[in-house]
CSV table of C-alpha atoms in Angstrom, one decimal:
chain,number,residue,atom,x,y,z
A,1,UNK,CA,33.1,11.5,8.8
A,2,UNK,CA,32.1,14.6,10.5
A,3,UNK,CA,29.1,16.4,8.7
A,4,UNK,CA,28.1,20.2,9.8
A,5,UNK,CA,24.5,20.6,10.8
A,6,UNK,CA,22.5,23.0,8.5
A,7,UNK,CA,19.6,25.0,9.8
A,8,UNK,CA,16.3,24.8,8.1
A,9,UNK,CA,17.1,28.1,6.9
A,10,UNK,CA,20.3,27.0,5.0
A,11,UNK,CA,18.5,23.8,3.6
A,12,UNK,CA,15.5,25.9,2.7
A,13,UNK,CA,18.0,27.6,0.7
A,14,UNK,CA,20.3,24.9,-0.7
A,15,UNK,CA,17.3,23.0,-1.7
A,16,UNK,CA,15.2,26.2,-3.3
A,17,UNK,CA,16.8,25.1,-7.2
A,18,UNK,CA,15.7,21.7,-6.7
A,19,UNK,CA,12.1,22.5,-5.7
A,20,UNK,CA,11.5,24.7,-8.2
A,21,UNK,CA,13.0,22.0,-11.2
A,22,UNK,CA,10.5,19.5,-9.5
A,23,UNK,CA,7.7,21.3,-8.9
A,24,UNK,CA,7.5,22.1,-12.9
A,25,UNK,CA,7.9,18.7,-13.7
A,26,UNK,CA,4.8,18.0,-11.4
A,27,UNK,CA,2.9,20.8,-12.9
A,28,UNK,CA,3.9,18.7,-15.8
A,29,UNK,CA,2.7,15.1,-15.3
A,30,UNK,CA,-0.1,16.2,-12.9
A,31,UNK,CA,-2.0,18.1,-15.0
A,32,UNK,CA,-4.8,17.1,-17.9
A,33,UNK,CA,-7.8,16.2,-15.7
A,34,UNK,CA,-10.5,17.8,-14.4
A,35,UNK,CA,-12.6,16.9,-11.3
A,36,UNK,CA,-16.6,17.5,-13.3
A,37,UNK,CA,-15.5,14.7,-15.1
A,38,UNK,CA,-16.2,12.0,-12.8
A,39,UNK,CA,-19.4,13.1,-11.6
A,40,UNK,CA,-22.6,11.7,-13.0
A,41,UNK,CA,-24.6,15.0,-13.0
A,42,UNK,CA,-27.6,13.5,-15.2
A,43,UNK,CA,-28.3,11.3,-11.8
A,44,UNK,CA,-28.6,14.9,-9.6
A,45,UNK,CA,-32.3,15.9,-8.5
A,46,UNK,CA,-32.8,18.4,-5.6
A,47,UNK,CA,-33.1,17.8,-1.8
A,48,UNK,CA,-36.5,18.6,-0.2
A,49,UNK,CA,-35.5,22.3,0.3
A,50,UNK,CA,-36.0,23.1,-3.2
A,51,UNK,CA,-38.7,20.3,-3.5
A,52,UNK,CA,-37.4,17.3,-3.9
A,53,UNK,CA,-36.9,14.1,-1.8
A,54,UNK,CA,-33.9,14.4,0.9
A,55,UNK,CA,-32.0,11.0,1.2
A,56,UNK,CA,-33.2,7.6,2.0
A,57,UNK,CA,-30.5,4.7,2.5
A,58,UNK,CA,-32.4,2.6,-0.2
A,59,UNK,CA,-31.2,5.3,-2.5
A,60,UNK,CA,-27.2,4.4,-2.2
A,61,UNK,CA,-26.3,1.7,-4.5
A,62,UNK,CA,-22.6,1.5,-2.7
A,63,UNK,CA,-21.6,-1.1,-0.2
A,64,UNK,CA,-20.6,-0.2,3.2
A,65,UNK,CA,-16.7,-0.5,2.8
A,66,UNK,CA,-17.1,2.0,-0.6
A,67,UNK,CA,-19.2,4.3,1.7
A,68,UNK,CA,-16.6,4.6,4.4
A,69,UNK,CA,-13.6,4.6,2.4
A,70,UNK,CA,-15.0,7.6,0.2
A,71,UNK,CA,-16.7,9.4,3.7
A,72,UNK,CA,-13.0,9.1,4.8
A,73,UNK,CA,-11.2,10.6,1.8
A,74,UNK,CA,-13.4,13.6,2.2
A,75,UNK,CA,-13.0,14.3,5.5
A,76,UNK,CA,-9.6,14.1,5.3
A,77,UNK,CA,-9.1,16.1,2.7
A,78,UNK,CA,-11.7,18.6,3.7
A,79,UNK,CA,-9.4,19.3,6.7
A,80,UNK,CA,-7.4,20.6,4.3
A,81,UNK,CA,-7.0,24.3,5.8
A,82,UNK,CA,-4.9,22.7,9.3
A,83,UNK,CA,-2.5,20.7,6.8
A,84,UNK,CA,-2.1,23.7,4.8
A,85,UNK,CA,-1.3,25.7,8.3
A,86,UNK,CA,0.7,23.1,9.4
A,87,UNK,CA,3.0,22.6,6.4
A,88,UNK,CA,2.6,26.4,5.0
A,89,UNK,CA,4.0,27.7,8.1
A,90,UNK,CA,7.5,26.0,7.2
A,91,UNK,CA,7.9,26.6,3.9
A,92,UNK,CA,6.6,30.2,3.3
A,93,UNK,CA,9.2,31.3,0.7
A,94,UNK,CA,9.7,31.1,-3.1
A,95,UNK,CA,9.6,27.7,-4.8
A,96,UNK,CA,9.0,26.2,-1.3
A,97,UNK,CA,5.4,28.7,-1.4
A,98,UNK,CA,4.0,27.8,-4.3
A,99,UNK,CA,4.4,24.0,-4.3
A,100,UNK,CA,2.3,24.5,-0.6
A,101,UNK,CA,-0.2,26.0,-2.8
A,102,UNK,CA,0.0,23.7,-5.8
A,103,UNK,CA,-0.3,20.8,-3.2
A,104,UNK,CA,-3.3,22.5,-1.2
A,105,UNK,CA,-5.3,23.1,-4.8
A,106,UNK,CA,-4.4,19.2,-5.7
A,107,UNK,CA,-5.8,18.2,-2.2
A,108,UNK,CA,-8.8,20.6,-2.6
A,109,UNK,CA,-10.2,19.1,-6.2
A,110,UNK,CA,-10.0,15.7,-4.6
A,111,UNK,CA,-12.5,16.4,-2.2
A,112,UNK,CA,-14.3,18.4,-4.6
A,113,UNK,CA,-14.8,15.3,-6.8
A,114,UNK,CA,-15.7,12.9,-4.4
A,115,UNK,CA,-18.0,15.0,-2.4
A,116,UNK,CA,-19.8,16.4,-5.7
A,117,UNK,CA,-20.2,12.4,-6.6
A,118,UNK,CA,-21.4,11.2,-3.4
A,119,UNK,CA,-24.3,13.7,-3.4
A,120,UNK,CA,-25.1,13.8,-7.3
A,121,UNK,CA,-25.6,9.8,-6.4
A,122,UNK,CA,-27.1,10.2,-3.4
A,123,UNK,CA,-24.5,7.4,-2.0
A,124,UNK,CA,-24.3,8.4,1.8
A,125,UNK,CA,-26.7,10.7,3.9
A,126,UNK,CA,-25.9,14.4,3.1
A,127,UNK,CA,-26.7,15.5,6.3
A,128,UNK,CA,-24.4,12.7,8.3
A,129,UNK,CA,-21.5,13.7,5.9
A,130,UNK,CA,-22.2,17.4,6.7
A,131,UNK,CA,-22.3,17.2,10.2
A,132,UNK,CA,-19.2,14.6,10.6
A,133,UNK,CA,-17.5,17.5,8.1
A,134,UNK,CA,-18.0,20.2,10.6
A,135,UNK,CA,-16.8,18.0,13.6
A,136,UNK,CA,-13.6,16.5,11.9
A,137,UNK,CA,-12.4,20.4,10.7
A,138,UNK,CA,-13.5,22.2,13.6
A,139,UNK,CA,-11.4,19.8,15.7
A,140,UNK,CA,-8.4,20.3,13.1
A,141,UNK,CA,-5.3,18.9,13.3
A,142,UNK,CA,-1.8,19.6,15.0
A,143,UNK,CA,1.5,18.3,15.3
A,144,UNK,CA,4.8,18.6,17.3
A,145,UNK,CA,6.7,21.5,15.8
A,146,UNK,CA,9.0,19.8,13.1
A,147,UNK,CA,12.3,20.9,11.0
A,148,UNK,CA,12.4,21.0,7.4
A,149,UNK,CA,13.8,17.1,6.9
A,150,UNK,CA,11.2,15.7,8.9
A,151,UNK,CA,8.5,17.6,6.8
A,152,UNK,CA,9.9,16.4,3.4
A,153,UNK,CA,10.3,12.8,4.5
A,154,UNK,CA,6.5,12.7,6.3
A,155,UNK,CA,4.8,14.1,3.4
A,156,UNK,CA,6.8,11.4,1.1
A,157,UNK,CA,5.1,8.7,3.5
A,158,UNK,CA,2.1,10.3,4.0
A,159,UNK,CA,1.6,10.3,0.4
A,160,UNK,CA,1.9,7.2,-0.7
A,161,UNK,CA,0.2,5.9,2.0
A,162,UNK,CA,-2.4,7.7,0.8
A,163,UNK,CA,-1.9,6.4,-2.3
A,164,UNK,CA,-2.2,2.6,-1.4
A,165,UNK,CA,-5.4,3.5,0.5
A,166,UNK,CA,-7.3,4.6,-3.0
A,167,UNK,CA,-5.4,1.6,-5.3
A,168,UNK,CA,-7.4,-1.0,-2.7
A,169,UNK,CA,-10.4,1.4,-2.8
A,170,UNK,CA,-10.4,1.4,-6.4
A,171,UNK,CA,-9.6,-2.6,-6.4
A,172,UNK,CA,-13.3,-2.5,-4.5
A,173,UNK,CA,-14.4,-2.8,-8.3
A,174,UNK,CA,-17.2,-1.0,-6.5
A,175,UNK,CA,-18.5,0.4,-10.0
A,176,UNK,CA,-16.8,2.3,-12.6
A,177,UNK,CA,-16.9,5.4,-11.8
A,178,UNK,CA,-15.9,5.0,-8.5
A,179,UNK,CA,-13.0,3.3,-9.6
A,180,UNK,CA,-12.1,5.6,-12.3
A,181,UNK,CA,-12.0,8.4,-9.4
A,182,UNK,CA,-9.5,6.1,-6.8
A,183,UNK,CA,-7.7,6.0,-9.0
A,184,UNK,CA,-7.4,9.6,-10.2
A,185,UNK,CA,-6.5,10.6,-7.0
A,186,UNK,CA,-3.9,7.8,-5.9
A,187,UNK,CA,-2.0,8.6,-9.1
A,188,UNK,CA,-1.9,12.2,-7.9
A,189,UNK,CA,-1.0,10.8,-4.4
A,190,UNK,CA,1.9,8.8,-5.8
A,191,UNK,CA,3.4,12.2,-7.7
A,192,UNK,CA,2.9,14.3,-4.9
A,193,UNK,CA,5.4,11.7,-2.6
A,194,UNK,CA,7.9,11.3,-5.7
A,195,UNK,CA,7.9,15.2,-5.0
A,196,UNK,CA,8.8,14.8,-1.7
A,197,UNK,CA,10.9,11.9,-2.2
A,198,UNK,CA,13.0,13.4,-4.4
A,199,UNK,CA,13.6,16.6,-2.2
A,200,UNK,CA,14.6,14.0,0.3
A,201,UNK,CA,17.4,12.6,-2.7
A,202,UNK,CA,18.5,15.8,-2.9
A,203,UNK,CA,19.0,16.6,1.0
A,204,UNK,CA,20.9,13.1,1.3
A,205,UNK,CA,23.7,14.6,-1.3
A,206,UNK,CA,24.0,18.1,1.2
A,207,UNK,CA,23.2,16.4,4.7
A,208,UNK,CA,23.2,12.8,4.7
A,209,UNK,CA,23.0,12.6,8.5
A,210,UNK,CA,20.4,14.8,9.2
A,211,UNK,CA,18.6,13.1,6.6
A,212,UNK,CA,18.9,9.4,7.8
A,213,UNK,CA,17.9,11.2,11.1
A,214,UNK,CA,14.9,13.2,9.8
A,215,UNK,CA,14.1,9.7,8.0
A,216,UNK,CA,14.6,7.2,11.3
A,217,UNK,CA,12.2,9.5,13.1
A,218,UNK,CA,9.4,9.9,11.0
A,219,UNK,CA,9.1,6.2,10.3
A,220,UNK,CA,9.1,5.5,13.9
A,221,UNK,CA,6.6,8.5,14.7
A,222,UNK,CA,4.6,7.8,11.6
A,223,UNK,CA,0.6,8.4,12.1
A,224,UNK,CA,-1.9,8.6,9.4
A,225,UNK,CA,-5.0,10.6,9.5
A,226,UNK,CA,-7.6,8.9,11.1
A,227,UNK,CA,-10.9,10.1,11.7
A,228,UNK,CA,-13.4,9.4,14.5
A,229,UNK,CA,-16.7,7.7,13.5
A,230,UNK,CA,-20.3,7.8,14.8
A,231,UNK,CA,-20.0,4.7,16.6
A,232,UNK,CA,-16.7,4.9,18.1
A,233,UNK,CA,-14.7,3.2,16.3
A,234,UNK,CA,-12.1,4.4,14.4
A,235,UNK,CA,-11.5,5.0,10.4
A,236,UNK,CA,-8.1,3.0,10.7
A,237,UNK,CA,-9.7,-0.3,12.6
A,238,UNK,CA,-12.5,-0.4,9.9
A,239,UNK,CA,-10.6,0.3,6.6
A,240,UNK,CA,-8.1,-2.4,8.1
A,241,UNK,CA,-10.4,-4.8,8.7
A,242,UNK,CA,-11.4,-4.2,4.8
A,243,UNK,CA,-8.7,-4.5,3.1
A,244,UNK,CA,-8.4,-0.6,2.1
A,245,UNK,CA,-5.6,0.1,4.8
A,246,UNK,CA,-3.5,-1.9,7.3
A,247,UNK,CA,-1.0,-0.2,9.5
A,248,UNK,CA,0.4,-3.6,10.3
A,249,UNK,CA,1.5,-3.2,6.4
A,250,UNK,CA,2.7,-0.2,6.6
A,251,UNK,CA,6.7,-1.4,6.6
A,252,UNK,CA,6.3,-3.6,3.3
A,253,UNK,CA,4.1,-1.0,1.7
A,254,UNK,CA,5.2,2.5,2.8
A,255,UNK,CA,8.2,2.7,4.1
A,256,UNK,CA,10.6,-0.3,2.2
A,257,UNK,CA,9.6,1.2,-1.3
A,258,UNK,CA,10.9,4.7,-0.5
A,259,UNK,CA,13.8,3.9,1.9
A,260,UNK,CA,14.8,1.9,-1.2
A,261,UNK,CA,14.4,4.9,-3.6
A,262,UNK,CA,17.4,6.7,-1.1
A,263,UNK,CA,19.3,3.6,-1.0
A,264,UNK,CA,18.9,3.8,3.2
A,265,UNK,CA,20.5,0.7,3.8
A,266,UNK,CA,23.3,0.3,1.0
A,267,UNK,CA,24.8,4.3,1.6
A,268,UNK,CA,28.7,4.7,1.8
A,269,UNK,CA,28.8,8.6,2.7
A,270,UNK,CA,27.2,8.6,6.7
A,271,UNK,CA,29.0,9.8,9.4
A,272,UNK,CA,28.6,8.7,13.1
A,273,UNK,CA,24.7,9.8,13.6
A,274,UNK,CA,23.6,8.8,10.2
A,275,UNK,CA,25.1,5.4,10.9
A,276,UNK,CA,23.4,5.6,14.3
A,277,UNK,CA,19.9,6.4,12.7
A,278,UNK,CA,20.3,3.7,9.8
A,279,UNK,CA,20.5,1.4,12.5
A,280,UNK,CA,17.2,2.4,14.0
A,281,UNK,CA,15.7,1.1,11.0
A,282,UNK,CA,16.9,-1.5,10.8
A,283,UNK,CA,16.1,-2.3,14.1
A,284,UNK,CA,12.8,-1.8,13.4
A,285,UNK,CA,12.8,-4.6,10.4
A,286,UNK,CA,12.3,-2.4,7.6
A,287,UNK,CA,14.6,-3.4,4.6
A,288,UNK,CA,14.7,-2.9,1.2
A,289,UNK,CA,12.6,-4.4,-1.4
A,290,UNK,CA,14.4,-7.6,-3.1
C-alpha cells in the first residue's frame, strides 16, 4: 500500500474541521471552575514589606514530597511563554490558533491557583519559589524543530503524563484542598490529551504512515519537563523516588493507554513505513492494555 506524504501545510488543512469540532467540545467539558476557588484567602496576612512577618519553615504545614510536587507544577507551568512559542509557532492559523490560546489560558490558571495557594498558606518560602521562577523561565525551553504529527502525538503524551503526575499528587491525601486542586488540574490535563489524541484519530484516517511514524518517534524521543533543583538533583529523580512520577512507568501508564485509543497494534490500513514504525514499538515492549 503506497500512501502519498502530506506536508504540514496540507494536514494543517485536512485537519482544520476536526480541530475546530473538538476544540468546542473542550470549551465544553472544560469549563465551570474557577481558580479563586481553591485558595484559602481567610489564611493570607502580609509579608514584612507591608508589615507583616515574611516566611518561616515552621509556618508550612505540607510535607516535603507535597512541597516539591506543587514547586514543580508551578514552575512548569510558569514557563509557559517558551511552550506557547514552541507550539504557537506551528499552528498559527484558524482553529489551529485559538486552541494554542485556549490551551496557553488553561495552562496559565493552573499556575495561577497553585501559586496563589502556596503563598496565601505560606507553604514554601516565597522568596526560594521566586527566585527558582526566574531561573527556570529565563533558561526557557527548546526543542528540535518538529512537523505537525509529531506535535499532536507529544502533546497527547505530555498531557497525560502530566495528568498521572497530579492523580499521585492528589493521592498524597496531603489535605483537602490540596487534593481538591490535583485534581482540578489533572482532569484538565487528561482533556487537553483526548484533544490531542483525537487529532491524532483523525490524522490516522488521512495519513496512517506518517502517523505511526510521528507516533514511533515521539515515544522513543519522549522527555518530560524536568526542572533543576537547589541541590542538584533533579525534579524527575525525586518525584520518582515519591511515588508522584516514574519514567520507568512511563510505557504502562503513558504510552499503552493512548497507543490503544489508535488501535497501534491491531491496524489493517499501513503501508510499508507505517508497518516499519509499528514495529519500533513493539520493539520497544509497549503493547496494548488487556
Amino acid at each position: 500500500m503506497v500512501q502519498n506524504l502530506l506536508t504540514d501545510r496540507e494536514l494543517l488543512e485536512a485537519l482544520a474541521f476536526e480541530v475546530e469540532l473538538n476544540l468546542r467540545r473542550h470549551i465544553d467539558v472544560a469549563d465551570g471552575w474557577q481558580p479563586h476557588d481553591y485558595v484559602p484567602w481567610d489564611d493570607g496576612r502580609n509579608f514584612a514589606f507591608l508589615g507583616g512577618d515574611d516566611w518561616v519553615p515552621e509556618q508550612s504545614e505540607l510535607s516535603e514530597v507535597a512541597k516539591l510536587a506543587l514547586t514543580v507544577s508551578v514552575l512548569i507551568a510558569d514557563n509557559l511563554p517558551s511552550y506557547h512559542r514552541e507550539i504557537g509557532k506551528y499552528l498559527r492559523t484558524g482553529a489551529w490558533w485559538r486552541w494554542v490560546g485556549r490551551w496557553t489560558a488553561e495552562e496559565n490558571r493552573h499556575e495561577i491557583m497553585i501559586r496563589n495557594y502556596l503563598m496565601v498558606t505560606r507553604s514554601v518560602d516565597p522568596v526560594d519559589l521566586e527566585r527558582q521562577r526566574m531561573a527556570h523561565m529565563t533558561a526557557g525551553f527548546r526543542r528540535p524543530a518538529l512537523h505537525l504529527l509529531d506535535i499532536l502525538a507529544n502533546g497527547a503524551f505530555e498531557e497525560a503524563a502530566s495528568a498521572i503526575r497530579h492523580r499521585n499528587t492528589a493521592a498524597l491525601n496531603e489535605n483537602p484542598l490540596v487534593t481538591a486542586i490535583a485534581t482540578r488540574i489533572a482532569a484538565d490535563d487528561e482533556l487537553q490529551s483526548v484533544f490531542f489524541a483525537d487529532l491524532v484519530a483523525a490524522a490516522f484516517a488521512i495519513a496512517p504512515d506518517q502517523t505511526m511514524r510521528a507516533i514511533a518517534d515521539r515515544v522513543a524521543g519522549f522527555e518530560v519537563p524536568s526542572v533543576a533543583l537547589p541541590d542538584g538533583r533533579s525534579s524527575d529523580e525525586v518525584l520518582a523516588e515519591a511515588g508522584i512520577y516514574d519514567r520507568a512507568k512511563e510505557g504502562e501508564l503513558v504510552f499503552a493507554p493512548l497507543l490503544h485509543r489508535w488501535n497501534v497494534f491491531d491496524r489493517a490500513d499501513l503501508g510499508p513505513e507505517g508497518e516499519q514504525a509499528r514495529a519500533e514499538l513493539a520493539h520497544l515492549r509497549i503493547s496494548s492494555p488487556a
